[in-house]
XYZ file of C-alpha atoms in Angstrom:
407
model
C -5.840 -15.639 12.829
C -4.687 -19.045 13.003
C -4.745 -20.543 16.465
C -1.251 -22.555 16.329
C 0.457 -18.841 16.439
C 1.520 -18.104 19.907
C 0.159 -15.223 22.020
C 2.918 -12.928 20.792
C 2.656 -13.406 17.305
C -1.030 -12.647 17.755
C -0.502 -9.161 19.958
C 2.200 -8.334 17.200
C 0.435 -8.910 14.361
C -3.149 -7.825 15.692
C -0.512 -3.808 16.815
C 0.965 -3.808 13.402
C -2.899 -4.286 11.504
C -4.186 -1.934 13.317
C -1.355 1.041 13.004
C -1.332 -0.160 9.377
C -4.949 0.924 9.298
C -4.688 3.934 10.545
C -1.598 4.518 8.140
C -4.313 4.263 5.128
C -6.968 5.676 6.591
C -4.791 9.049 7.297
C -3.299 8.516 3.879
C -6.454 8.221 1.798
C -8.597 10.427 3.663
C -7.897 13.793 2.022
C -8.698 12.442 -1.526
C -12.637 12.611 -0.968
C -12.242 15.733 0.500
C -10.750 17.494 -3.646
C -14.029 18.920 -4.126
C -14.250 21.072 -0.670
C -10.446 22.146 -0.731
C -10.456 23.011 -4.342
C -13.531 24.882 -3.325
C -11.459 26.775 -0.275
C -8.238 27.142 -2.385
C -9.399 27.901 -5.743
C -6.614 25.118 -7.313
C -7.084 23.027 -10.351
C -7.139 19.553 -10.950
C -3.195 19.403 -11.331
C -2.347 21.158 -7.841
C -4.803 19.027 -6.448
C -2.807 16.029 -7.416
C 0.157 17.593 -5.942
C -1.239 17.152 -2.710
C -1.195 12.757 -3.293
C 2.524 12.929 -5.538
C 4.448 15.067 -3.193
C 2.902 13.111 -0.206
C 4.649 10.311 -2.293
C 7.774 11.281 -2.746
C 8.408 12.615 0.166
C 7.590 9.323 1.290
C 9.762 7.243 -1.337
C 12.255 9.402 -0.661
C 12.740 8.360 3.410
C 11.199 4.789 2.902
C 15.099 3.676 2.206
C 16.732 5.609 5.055
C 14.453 3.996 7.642
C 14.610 0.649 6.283
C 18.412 1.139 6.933
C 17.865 2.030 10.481
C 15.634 -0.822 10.755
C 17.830 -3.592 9.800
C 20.141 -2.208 12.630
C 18.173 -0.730 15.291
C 15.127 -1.200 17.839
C 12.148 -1.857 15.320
C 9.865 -0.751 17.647
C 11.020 2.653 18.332
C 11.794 3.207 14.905
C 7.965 2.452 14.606
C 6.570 4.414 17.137
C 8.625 7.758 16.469
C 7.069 7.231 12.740
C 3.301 6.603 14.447
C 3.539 9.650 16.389
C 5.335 11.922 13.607
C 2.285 11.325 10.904
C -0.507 11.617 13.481
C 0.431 14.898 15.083
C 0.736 16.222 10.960
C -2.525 14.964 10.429
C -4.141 16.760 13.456
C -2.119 19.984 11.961
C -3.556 19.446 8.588
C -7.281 20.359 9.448
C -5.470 23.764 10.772
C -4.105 24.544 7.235
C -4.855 27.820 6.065
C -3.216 28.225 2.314
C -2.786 25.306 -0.171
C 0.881 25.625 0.208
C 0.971 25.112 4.038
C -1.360 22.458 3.457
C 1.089 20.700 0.706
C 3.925 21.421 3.263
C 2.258 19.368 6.280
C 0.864 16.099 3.822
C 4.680 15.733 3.264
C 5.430 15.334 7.041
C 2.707 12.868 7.131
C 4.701 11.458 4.403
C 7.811 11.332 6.050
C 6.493 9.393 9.370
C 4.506 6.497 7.576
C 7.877 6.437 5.618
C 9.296 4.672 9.083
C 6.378 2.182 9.157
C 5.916 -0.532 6.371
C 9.950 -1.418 6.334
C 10.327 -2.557 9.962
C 6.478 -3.574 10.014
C 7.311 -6.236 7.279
C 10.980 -7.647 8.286
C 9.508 -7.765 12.001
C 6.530 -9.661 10.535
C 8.557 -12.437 8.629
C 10.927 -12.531 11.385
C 8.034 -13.753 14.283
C 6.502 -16.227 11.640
C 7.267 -19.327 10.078
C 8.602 -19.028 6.211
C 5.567 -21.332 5.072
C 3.026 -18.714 6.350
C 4.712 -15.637 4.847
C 2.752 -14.503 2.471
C -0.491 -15.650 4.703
C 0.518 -13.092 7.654
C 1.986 -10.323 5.576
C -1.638 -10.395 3.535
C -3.195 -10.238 7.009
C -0.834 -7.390 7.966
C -2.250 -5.534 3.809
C -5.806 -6.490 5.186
C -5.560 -2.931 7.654
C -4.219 -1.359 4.611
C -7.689 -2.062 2.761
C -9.859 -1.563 5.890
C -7.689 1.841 6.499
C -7.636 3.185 2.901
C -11.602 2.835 2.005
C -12.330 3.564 5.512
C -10.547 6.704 5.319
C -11.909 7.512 1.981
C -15.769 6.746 3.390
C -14.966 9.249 6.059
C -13.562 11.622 4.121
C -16.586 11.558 2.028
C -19.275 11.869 4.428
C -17.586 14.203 6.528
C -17.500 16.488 3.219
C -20.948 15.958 2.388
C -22.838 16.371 5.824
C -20.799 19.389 7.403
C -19.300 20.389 4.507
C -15.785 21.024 6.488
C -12.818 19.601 5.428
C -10.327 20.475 8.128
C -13.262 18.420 10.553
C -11.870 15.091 8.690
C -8.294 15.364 9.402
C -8.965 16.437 12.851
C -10.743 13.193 13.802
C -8.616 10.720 12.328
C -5.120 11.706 13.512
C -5.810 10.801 17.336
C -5.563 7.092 17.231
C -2.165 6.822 15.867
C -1.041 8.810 19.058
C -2.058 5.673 21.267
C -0.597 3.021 18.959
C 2.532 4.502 18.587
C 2.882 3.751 22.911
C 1.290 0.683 22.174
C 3.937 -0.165 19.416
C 6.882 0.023 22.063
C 5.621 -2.930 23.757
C 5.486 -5.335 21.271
C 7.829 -8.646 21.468
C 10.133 -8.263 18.444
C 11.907 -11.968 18.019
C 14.697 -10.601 15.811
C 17.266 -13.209 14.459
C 20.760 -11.981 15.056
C 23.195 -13.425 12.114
C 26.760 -13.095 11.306
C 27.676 -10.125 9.824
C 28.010 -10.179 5.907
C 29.562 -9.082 3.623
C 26.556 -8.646 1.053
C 25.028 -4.793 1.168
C 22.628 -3.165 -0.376
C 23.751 -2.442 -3.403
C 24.661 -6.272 -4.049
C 20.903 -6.235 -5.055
C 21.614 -4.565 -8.531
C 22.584 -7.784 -9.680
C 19.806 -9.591 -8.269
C 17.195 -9.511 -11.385
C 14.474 -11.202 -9.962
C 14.199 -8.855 -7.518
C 15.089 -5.834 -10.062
C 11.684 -7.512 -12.414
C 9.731 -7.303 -9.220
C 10.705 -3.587 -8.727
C 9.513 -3.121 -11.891
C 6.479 -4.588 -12.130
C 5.737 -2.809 -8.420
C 6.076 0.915 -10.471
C 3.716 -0.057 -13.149
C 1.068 -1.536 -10.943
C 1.236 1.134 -7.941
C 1.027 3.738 -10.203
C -2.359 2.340 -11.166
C -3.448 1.952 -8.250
C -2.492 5.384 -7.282
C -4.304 6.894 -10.072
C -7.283 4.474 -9.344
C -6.981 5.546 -5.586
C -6.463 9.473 -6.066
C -9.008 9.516 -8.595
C -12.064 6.988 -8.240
C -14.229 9.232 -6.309
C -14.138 12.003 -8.688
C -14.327 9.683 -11.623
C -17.569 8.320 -10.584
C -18.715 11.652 -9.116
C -18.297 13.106 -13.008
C -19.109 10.231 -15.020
C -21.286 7.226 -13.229
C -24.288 10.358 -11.903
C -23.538 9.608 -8.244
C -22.947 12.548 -5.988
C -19.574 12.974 -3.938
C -21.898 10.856 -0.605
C -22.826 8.307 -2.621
C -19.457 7.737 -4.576
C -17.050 7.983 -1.796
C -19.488 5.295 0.258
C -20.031 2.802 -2.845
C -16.397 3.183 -4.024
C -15.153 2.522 -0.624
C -17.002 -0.839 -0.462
C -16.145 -2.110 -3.315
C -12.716 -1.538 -2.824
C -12.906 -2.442 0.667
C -14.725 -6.069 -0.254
C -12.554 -6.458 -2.861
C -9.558 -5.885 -1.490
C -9.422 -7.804 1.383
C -10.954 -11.473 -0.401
C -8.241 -10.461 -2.954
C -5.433 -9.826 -0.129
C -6.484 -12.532 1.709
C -7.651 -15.498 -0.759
C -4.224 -14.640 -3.126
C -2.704 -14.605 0.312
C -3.522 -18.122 0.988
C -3.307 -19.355 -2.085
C 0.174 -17.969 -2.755
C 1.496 -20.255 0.180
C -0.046 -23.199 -0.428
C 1.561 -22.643 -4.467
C 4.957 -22.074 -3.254
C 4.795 -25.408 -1.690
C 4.651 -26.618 -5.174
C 6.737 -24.784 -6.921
C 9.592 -21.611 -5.567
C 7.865 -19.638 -8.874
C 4.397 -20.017 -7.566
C 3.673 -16.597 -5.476
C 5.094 -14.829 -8.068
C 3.087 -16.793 -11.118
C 0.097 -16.335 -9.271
C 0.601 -12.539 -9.187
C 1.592 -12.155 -12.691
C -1.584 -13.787 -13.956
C -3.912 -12.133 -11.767
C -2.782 -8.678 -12.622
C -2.693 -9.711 -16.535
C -6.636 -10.924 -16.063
C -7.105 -7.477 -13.656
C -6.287 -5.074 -16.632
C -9.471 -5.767 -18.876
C -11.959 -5.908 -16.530
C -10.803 -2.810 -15.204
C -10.621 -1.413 -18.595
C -14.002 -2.433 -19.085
C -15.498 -0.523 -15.977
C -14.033 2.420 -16.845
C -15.093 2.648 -20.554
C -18.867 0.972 -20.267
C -21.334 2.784 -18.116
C -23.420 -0.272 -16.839
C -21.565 -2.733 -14.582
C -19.158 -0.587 -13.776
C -18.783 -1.643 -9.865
C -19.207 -5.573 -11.112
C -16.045 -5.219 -13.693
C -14.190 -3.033 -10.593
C -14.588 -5.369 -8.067
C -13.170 -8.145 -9.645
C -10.914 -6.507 -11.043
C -10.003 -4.828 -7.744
C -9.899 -8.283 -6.133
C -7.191 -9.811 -8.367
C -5.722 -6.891 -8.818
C -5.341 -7.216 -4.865
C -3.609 -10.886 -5.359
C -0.588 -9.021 -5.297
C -0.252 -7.730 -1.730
C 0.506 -10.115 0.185
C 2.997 -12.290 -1.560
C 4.877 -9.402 -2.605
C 6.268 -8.867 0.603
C 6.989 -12.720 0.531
C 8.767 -12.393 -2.795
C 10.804 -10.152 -2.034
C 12.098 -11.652 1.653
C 12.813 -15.101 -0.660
C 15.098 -13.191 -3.095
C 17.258 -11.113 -0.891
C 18.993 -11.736 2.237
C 17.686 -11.740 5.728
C 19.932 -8.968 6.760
C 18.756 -6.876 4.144
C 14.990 -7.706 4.620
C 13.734 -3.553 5.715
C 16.416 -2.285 3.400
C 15.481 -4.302 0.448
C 11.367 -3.520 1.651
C 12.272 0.476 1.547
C 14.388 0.386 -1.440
C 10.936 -1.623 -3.247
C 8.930 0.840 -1.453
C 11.029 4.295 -2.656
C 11.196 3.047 -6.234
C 8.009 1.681 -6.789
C 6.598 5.175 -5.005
C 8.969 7.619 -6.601
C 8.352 6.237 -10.011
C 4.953 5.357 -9.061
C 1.925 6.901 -7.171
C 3.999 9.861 -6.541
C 3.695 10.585 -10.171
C 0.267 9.086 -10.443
C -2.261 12.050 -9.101
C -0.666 14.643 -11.003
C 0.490 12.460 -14.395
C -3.487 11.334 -14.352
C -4.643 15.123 -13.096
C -2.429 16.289 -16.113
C -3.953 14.216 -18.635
C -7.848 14.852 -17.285
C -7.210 18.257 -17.841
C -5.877 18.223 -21.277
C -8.056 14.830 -22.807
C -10.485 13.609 -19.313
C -10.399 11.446 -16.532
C -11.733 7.954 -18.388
C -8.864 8.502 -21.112
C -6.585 9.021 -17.790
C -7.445 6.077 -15.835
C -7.896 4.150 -18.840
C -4.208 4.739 -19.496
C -3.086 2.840 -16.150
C -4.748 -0.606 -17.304
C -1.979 -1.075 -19.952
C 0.463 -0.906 -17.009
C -1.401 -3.295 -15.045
C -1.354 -5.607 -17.860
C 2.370 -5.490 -18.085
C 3.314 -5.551 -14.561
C 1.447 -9.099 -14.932
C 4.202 -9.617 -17.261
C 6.861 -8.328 -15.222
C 5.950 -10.865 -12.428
C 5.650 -13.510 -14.636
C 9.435 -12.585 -15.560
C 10.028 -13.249 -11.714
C 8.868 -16.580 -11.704
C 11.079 -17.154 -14.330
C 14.162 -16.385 -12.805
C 13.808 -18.192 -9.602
C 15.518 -21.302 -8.992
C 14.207 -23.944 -7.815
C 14.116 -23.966 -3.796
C 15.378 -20.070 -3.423
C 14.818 -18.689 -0.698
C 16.591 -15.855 0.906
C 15.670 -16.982 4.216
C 17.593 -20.366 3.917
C 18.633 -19.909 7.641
C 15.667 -19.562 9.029
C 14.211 -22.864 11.452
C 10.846 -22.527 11.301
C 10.226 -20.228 13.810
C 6.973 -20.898 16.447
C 5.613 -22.793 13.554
């Protein structure tokens, strides 16, 4: 973290990483585990990819009311009451005893990390200068890497050595208990402006942020698939057993995603010095580059974790300056709205549908056909971006008011 960022900024942005990683890592965890609850509750592929899409919308779904409450209220409470509400459900999850109950409680998890990634993001750009956006929100998407493979390593082990699901979800859920006190601390340096006039639904006229919603859908519906499914794919189609697949998956993606998070990160800045267009370039053409090497891991057998991980880490370009975009081409005041209303339609439309669209097709075709599939939308969310860049005029920013904060 760079050393110019006061003490604050640092405990802020160290609290939101780490609550960030244990949002992924309580999100992704279950996914290893298919193989043992299918076992326990005799459901197909399909139901099993229930358990990611209504986690999803459930979460879409109360992603916009929180960012609401966020661009109005404490951002730390808001925060905290989300913290505590998805760590108890996790605990409760390892106490499931039917596949229904089980569905029932992964859509209160839903519901509190709904609450987190809208007020995490607007507090984020809020406590940091406008030139470093896209560095500190890819630092922020770093614990979203770490949590996610993490989580999907445990997951995996824990299935394979004591063969007990319920053990996984059991362990993980503590933490977020202590970070949600933790989280009610923090310094939150909100700017107070003048009230406007502009609400949320000025932003259906706002196309470049309508063309990043768009291009958000197509390429978080891959990665849902990609997420939901990778461990099983390799499991049935590279030889590995559910161990070794949940461990080498989870590196890759964890290696890949954070150089991709953090080098597109940097590299996003330093190109919107040059040009307003240049996060948003950058992101196109990575994910148009992403789409055939991913393509080509999934349909060649040999060099299937060399075509992944790059393809994983561009793929990954897009994190961080996302958040960025977005906070240049709306208003301050409707930073956490704008976040939840990206973060409900590219989840509604996208990796809520993914796991059972992609469980849906496996059964009736298989899974390579499935996954195969969600390259073409990666390829023309890189298009989509592109169509941002496009649009933006030169020097827009929708943080015009902002000094440059502890810079």
């Amino acid at each position: 973290m760079p050393d110019r960022f006061s003490r604050s900024q640092k405990t802020l942005l160290t609290v939101l990483f780490f609550i960030n990683f244990f949002n992924y890592l309580d999100r992704q965890v279950i996914f290893p585990l298919f193989h043992n609850i299918q076992l326990s509750f005799h459901v197909d592929d399909f139901q099993l990819g229930l358990l990611g899409s209504v986690f999803m919308l459930v979460h879409s779904l109360t992603s916009l009311p929180f960012g609401l409450l966020a661009d109005r209220f404490d951002r730390r409470k808001i925060i905290a009451v989300g913290v505590g509400i998805w760590s108890i459900a996790t605990l409760v999850s390892g106490l499931a005893q039917s596949f229904k109950v089980l569905l029932g409680i992964r859509s209160v998890v839903g519901l509190g990390e709904a609450a987190y990634a809208p007020a995490a993001t607007a507090m984020i750009s809020d406590n940091f200068p406008a030139h470093r956006r896209a560095t500190v929100q890819g630092i922020f998407n770093i614990g979203m890497f770490l949590g996610g493979t993490i989580g999907a390593m445990v997951g995996g082990l824990i299935a394979y050595y004591y063969h007990d699901w319920r053990l996984a979800f059991l362990l993980v859920g503590i933490p977020g208990i202590v970070l949600a006190i933790w989280a009610t601390r923090l310094q939150d340096q909100r700017t107070n402006l003048p009230e406007s006039k502009l609400s949320l639904a000025s932003l259906r006229h706002n196309w470049p942020f309508i063309w990043v919603l768009i291009g958000s859908v197509l390429v978080t519906f891959a990665g849902g698939g990609f997420v939901t499914w990778g461990v099983e794919f390799i499991r049935r189609y590279e030889g590995y057993n559910l161990r070794d697949s949940a461990l080498i998956l989870g590196l890759v993606f964890m290696a890949a995603g954070i150089l991709g998070v953090y080098f597109g990160s940097l590299l996003a800045d330093w190109l919107h010095t040059k040009s307003s267009s240049g996060r948003s370039f950058l992101v196109g053409w990575s994910l148009i580059l992403a789409a055939p090497l991913v393509f080509a891991g999934l349909t060649f057998g040999q060099g299937f974790f060399v075509y992944f991980f790059f393809g994983t880490m561009l793929i990954s370009f897009y994190h961080g300056p996302v958040t960025a975009i977005i906070h240049e081409v709306v208003p301050r005041h409707l930073w956490a709205s704008a976040f939840a209303l990206y973060l409900l339609v590219s989840h509604l439309l996208g990796d809520s549908l993914a796991p059972a669209v992609i469980g849906r097709i496996s059964d009736q075709v298989n899974l390579r056909v499935a996954l195969q599939f969600s390259t073409v939308l990666i390829f023309l969310s890189g298009l989509a971006f592109l169509t941002v860049g496009f649009l933006l005029r030169p020097g827009q920013d929708g943080n015009q008011d902002d000094p440059e904060r502890h810079s």
